[in-house]
PDB file of C-alpha atoms in Angstrom:
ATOM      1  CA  UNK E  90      57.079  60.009  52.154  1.00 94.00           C
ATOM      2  CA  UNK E  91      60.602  59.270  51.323  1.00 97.00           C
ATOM      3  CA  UNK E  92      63.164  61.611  50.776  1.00 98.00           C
ATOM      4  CA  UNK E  93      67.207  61.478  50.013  1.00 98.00           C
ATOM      5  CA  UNK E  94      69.599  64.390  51.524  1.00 98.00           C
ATOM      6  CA  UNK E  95      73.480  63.961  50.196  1.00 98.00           C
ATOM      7  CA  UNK E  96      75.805  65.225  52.506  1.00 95.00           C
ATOM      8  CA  UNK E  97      76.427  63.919  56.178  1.00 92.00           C
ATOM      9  CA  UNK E  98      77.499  67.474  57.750  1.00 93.00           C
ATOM     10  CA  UNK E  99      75.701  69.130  60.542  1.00 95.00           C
ATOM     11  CA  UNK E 100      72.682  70.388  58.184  1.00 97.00           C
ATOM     12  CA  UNK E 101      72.128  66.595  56.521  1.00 96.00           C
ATOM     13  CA  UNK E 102      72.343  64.753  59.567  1.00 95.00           C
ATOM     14  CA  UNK E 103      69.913  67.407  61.195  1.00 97.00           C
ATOM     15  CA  UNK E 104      67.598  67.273  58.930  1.00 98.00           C
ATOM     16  CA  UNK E 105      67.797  63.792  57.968  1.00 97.00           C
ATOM     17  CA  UNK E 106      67.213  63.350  61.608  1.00 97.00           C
ATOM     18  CA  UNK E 107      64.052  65.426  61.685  1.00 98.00           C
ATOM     19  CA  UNK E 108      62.834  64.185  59.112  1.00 98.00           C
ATOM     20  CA  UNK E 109      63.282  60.735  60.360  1.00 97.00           C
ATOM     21  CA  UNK E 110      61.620  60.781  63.809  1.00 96.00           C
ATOM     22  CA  UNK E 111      58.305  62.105  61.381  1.00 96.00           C
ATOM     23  CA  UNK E 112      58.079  58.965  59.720  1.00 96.00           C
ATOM     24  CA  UNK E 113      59.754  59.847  56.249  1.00 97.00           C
ATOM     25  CA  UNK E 114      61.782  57.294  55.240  1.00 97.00           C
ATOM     26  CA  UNK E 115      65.608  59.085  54.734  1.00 98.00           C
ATOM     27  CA  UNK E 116      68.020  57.835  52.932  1.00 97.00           C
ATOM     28  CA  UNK E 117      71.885  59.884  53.804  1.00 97.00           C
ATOM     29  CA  UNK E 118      74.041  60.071  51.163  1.00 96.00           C
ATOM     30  CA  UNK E 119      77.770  60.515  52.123  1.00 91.00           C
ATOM     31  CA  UNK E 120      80.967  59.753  50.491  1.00 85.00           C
ATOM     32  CA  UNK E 121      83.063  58.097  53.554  1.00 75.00           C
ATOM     33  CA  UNK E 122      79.678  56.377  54.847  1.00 64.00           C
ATOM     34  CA  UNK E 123      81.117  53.141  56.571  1.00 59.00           C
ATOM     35  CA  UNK E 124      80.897  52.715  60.232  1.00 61.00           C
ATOM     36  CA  UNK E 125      79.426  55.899  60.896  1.00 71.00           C
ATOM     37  CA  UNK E 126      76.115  56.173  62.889  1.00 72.00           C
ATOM     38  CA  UNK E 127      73.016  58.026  62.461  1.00 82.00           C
ATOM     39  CA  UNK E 128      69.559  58.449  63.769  1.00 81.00           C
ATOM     40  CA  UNK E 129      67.284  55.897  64.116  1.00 87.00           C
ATOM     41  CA  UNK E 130      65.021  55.391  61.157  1.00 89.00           C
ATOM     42  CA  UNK E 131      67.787  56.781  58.979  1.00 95.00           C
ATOM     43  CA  UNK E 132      69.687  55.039  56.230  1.00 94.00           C
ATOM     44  CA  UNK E 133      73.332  55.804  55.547  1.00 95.00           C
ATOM     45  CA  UNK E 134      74.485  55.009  52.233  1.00 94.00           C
ATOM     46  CA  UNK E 135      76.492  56.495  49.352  1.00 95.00           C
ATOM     47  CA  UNK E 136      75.893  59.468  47.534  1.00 96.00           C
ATOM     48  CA  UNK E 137      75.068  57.164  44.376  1.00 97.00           C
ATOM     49  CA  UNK E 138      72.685  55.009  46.319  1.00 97.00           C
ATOM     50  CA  UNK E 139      70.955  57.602  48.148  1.00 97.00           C
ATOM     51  CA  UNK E 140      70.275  59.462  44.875  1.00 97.00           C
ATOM     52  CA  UNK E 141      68.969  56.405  43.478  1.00 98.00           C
ATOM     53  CA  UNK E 142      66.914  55.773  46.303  1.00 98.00           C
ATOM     54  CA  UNK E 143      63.968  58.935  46.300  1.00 98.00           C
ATOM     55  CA  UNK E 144      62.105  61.006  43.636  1.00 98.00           C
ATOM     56  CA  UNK E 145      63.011  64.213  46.323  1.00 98.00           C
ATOM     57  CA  UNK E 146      66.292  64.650  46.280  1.00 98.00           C
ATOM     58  CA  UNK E 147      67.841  67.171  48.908  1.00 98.00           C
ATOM     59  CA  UNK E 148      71.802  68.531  48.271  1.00 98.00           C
ATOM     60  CA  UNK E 149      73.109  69.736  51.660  1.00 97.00           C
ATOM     61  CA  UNK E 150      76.759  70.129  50.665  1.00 97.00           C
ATOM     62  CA  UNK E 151      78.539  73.336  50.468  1.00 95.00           C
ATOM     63  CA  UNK E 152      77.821  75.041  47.544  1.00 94.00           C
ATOM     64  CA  UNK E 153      82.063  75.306  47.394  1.00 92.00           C
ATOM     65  CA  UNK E 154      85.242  74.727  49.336  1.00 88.00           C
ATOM     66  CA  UNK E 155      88.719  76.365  48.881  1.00 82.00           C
ATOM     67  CA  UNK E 156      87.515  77.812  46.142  1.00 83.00           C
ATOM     68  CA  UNK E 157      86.147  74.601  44.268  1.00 87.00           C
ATOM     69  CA  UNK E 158      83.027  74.090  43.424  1.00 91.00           C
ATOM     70  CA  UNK E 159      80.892  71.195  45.448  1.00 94.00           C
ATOM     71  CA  UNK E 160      76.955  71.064  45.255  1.00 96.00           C
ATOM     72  CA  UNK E 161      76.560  71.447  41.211  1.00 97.00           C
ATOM     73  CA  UNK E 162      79.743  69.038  40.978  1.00 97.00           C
ATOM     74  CA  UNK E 163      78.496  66.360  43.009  1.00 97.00           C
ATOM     75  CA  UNK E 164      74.879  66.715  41.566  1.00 98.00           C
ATOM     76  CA  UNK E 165      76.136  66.195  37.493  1.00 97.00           C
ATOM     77  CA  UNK E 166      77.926  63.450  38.554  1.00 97.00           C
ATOM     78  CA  UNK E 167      74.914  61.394  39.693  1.00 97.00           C
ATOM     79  CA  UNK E 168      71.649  60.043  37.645  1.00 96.00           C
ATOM     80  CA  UNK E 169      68.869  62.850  38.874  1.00 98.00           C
ATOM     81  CA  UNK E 170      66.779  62.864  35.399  1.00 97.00           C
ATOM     82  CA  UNK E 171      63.393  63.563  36.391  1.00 97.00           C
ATOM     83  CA  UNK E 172      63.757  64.093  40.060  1.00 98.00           C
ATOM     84  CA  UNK E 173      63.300  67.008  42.489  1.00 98.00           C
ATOM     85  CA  UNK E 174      66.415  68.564  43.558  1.00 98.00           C
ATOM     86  CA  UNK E 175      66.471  70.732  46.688  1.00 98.00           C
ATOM     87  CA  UNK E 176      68.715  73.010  46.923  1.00 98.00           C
ATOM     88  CA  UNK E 177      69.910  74.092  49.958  1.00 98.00           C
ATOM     89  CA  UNK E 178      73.247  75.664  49.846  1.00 96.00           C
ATOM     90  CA  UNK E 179      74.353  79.196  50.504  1.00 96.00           C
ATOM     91  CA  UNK E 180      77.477  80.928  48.413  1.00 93.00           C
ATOM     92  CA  UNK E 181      79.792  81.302  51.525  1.00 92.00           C
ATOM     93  CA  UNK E 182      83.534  82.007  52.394  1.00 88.00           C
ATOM     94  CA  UNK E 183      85.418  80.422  54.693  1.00 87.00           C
ATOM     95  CA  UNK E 184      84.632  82.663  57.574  1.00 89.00           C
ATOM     96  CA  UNK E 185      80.509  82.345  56.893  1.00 85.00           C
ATOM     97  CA  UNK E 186      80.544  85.632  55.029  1.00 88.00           C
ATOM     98  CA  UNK E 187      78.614  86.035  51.022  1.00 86.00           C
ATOM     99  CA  UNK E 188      80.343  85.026  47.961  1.00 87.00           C
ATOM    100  CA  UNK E 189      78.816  87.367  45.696  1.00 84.00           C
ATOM    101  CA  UNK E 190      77.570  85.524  42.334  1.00 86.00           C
ATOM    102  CA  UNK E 191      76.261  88.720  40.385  1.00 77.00           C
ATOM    103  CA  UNK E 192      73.410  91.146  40.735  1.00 79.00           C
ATOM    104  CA  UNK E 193      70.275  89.061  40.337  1.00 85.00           C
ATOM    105  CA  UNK E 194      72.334  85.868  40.223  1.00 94.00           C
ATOM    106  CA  UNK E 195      71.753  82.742  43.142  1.00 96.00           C
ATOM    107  CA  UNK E 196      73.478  79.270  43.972  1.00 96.00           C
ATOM    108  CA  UNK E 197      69.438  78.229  43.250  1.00 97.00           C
ATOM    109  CA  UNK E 198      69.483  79.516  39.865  1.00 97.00           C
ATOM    110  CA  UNK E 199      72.929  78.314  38.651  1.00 96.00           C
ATOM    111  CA  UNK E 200      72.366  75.055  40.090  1.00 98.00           C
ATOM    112  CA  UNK E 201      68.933  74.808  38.051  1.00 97.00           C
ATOM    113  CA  UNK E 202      70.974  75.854  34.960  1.00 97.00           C
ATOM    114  CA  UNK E 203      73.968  72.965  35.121  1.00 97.00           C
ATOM    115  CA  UNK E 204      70.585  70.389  35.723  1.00 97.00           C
ATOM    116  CA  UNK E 205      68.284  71.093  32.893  1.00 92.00           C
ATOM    117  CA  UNK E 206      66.768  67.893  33.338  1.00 93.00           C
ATOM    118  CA  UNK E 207      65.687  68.350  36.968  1.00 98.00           C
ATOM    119  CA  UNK E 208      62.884  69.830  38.947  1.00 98.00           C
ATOM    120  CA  UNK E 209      65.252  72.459  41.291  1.00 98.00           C
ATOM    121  CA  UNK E 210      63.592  74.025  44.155  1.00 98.00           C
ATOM    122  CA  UNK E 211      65.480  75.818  46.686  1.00 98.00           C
ATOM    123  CA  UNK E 212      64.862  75.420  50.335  1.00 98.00           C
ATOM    124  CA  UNK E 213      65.849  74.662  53.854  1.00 98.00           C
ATOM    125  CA  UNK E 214      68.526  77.291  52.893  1.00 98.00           C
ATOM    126  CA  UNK E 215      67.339  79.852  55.710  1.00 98.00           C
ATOM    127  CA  UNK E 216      67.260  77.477  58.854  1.00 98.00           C
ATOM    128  CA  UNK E 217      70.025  77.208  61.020  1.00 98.00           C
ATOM    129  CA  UNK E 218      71.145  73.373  61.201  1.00 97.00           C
ATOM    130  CA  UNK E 219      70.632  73.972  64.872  1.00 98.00           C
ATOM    131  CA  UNK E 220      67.139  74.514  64.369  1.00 98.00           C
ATOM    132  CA  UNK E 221      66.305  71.423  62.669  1.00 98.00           C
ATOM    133  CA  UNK E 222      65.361  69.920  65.754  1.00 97.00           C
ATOM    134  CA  UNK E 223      61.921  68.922  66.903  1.00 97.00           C
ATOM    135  CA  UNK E 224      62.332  69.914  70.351  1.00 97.00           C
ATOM    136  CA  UNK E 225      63.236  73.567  69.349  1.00 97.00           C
ATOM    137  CA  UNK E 226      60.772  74.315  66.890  1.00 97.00           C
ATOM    138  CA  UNK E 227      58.371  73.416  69.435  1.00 96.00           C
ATOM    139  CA  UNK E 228      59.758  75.378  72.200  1.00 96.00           C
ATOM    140  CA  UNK E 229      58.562  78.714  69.685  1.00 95.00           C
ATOM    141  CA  UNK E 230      55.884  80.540  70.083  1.00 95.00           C
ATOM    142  CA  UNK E 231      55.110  80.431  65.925  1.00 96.00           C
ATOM    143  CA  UNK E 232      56.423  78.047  63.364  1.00 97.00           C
ATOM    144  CA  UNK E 233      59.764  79.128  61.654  1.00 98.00           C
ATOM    145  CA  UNK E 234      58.974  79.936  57.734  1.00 98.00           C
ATOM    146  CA  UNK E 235      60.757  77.789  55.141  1.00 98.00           C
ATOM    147  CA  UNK E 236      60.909  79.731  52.482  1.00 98.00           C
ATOM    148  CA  UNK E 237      61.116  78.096  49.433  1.00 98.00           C
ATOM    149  CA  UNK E 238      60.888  78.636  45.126  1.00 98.00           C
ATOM    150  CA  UNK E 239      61.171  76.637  41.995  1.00 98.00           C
ATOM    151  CA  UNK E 240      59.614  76.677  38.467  1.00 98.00           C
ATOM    152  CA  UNK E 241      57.735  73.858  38.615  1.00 98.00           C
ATOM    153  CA  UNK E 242      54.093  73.746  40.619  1.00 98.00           C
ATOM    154  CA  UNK E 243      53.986  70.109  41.356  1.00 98.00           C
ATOM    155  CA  UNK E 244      57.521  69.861  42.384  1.00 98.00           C
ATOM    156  CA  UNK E 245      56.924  72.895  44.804  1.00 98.00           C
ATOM    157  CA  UNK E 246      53.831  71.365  45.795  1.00 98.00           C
ATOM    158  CA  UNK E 247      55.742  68.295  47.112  1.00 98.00           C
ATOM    159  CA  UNK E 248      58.895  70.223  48.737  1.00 98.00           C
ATOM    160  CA  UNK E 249      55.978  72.362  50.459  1.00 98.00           C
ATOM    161  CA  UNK E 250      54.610  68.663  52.326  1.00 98.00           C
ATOM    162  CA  UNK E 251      58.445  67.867  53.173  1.00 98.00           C
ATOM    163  CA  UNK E 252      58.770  71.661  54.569  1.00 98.00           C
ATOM    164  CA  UNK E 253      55.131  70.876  56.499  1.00 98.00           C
ATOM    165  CA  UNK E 254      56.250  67.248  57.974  1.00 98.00           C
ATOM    166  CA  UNK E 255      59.833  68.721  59.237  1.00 98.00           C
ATOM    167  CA  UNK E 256      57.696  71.286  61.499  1.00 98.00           C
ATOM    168  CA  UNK E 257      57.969  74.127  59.572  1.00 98.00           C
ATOM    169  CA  UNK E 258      55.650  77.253  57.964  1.00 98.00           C
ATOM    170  CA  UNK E 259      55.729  76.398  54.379  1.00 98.00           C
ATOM    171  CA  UNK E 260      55.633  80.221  52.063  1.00 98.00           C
ATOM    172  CA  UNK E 261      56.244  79.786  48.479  1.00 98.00           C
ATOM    173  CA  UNK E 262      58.054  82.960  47.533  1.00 98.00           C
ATOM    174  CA  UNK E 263      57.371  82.308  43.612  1.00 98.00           C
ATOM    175  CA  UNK E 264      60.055  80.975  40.667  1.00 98.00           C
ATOM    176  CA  UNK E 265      63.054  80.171  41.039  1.00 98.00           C
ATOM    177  CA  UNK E 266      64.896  83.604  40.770  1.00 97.00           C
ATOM    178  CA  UNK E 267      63.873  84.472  43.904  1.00 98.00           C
ATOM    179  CA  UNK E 268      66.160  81.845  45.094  1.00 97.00           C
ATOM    180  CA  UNK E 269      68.219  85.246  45.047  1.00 96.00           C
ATOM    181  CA  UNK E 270      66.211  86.612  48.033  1.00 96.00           C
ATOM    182  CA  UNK E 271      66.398  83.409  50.279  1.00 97.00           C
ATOM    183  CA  UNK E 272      70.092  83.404  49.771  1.00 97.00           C
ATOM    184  CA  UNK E 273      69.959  86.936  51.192  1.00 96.00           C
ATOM    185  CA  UNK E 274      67.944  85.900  53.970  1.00 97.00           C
ATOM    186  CA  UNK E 275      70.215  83.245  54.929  1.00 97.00           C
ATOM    187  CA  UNK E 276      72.857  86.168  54.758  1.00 96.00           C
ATOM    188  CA  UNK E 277      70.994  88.161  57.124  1.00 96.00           C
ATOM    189  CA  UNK E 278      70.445  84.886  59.565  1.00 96.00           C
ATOM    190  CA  UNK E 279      74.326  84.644  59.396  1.00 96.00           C
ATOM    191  CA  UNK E 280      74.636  88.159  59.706  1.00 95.00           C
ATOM    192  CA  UNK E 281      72.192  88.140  63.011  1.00 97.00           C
ATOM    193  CA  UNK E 282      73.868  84.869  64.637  1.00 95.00           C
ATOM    194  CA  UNK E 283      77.163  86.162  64.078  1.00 92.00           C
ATOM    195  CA  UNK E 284      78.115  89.891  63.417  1.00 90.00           C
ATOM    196  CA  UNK E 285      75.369  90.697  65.943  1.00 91.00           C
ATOM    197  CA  UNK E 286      76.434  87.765  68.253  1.00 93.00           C
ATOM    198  CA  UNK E 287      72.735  86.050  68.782  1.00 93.00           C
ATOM    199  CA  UNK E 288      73.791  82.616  67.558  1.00 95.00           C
ATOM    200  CA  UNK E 289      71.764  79.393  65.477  1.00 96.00           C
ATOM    201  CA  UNK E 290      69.284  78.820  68.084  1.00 97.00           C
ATOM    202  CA  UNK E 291      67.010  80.967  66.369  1.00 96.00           C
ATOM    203  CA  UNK E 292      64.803  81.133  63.053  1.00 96.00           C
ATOM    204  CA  UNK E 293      62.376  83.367  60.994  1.00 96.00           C
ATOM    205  CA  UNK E 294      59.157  83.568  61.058  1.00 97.00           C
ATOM    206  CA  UNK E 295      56.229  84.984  58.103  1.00 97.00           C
ATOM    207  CA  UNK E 296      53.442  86.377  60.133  1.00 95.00           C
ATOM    208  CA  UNK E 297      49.868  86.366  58.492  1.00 93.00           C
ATOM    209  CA  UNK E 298      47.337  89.498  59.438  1.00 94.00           C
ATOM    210  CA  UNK E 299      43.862  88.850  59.439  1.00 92.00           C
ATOM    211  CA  UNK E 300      42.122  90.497  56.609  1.00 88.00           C
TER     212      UNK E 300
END
């Protein structure tokens, strides 16, 4: 498996990291990349070369700052015809709290508007970059979900074995306009860690019944 994340902030370094010490082969896309280290098994390179460099792409960069927008930005500028995109960002302020896109409207759904020529699936937006750790997901009791949702079966399909490999409970949650609801989630996560003061080290869970 090989798979490319751009952006080098606490979320693409986590995950690259997990990802890593699986056996997927990462590729970390950053834009000041020199003489900066990483985990072992992962490869730091530019944002160009990284998205060069996998079918399953992965955008962890802020969907905007000071007001201008990043993510969709960052991905036009770069040759993604074809390829998966994850999408993991989160419309946030400054101070971690919603920027409100429109009823029924998501950062997942815009950013699979602006790349008609991509396979967008949203996911990894509703785990804390503090969870993205092997050692913690294994210190719970159940596996964290990772929600995820996209348009396209096959593309899902193969997000679903990344979600799988990293350690978590893969649970498609259907097309990509539900990309509203996991954005809501990750509200409520934020809402949880902060407004209710019980912090990242903690994650979802989708519990099953017996029939």
């Amino acid at each position: 498996m090989k798979v490319s994340i751009l952006g080098n902030g606490s979320v693409g370094r986590n995950l690259s990291s997990l990802l890593a010490g699986k056996g997927v082969e990462v590729h970390l896309g950053a834009r000041r990349h020199q003489d900066q280290s990483v985990s072992e098994g992962v490869i730091l390179t530019s944002l160009e070369e990284a998205a060069a460099a996998s079918e399953i792409v992965a955008c962890a960069l802020p969907w905007s700052h000071n007001g201008i927008q990043v993510s969709i930005n960052v991905l036009q500028s770069l040759d993604l015809k074809g390829k998966i995109v994850i999408d993991m960002s989160n419309p946030l302020q400054a101070d971690w709290s919603p920027i409100l896109l429109g009823e029924q409207n998501s950062a997942g759904q815009e950013t699979a508007r602006a790349l008609r020529g991509c396979r967008v699936i949203k996911a990894f937006n509703t785990i804390f970059a503090d969870m993205m750790d092997e050692k913690r997901i294994g210190s719970l009791a159940v596996k964290p979900a990772g929600l995820f949702c996209g348009d396209d079966s096959d593309a899902k399909a193969e997000v679903g074995s990344v979600i799988s490999v990293a350690g978590f409970d893969p649970v498609d949650v259907g097309g990509i306009e539900a990309a509203f609801y996991l954005e809501q989630v990750a509200h409520l996560n934020i809402r949880l860690a902060l407004g209710r003061e019980q912090g990242t080290l903690a994650a979802l869970a989708y519990l099953r019944a017996a029939s």
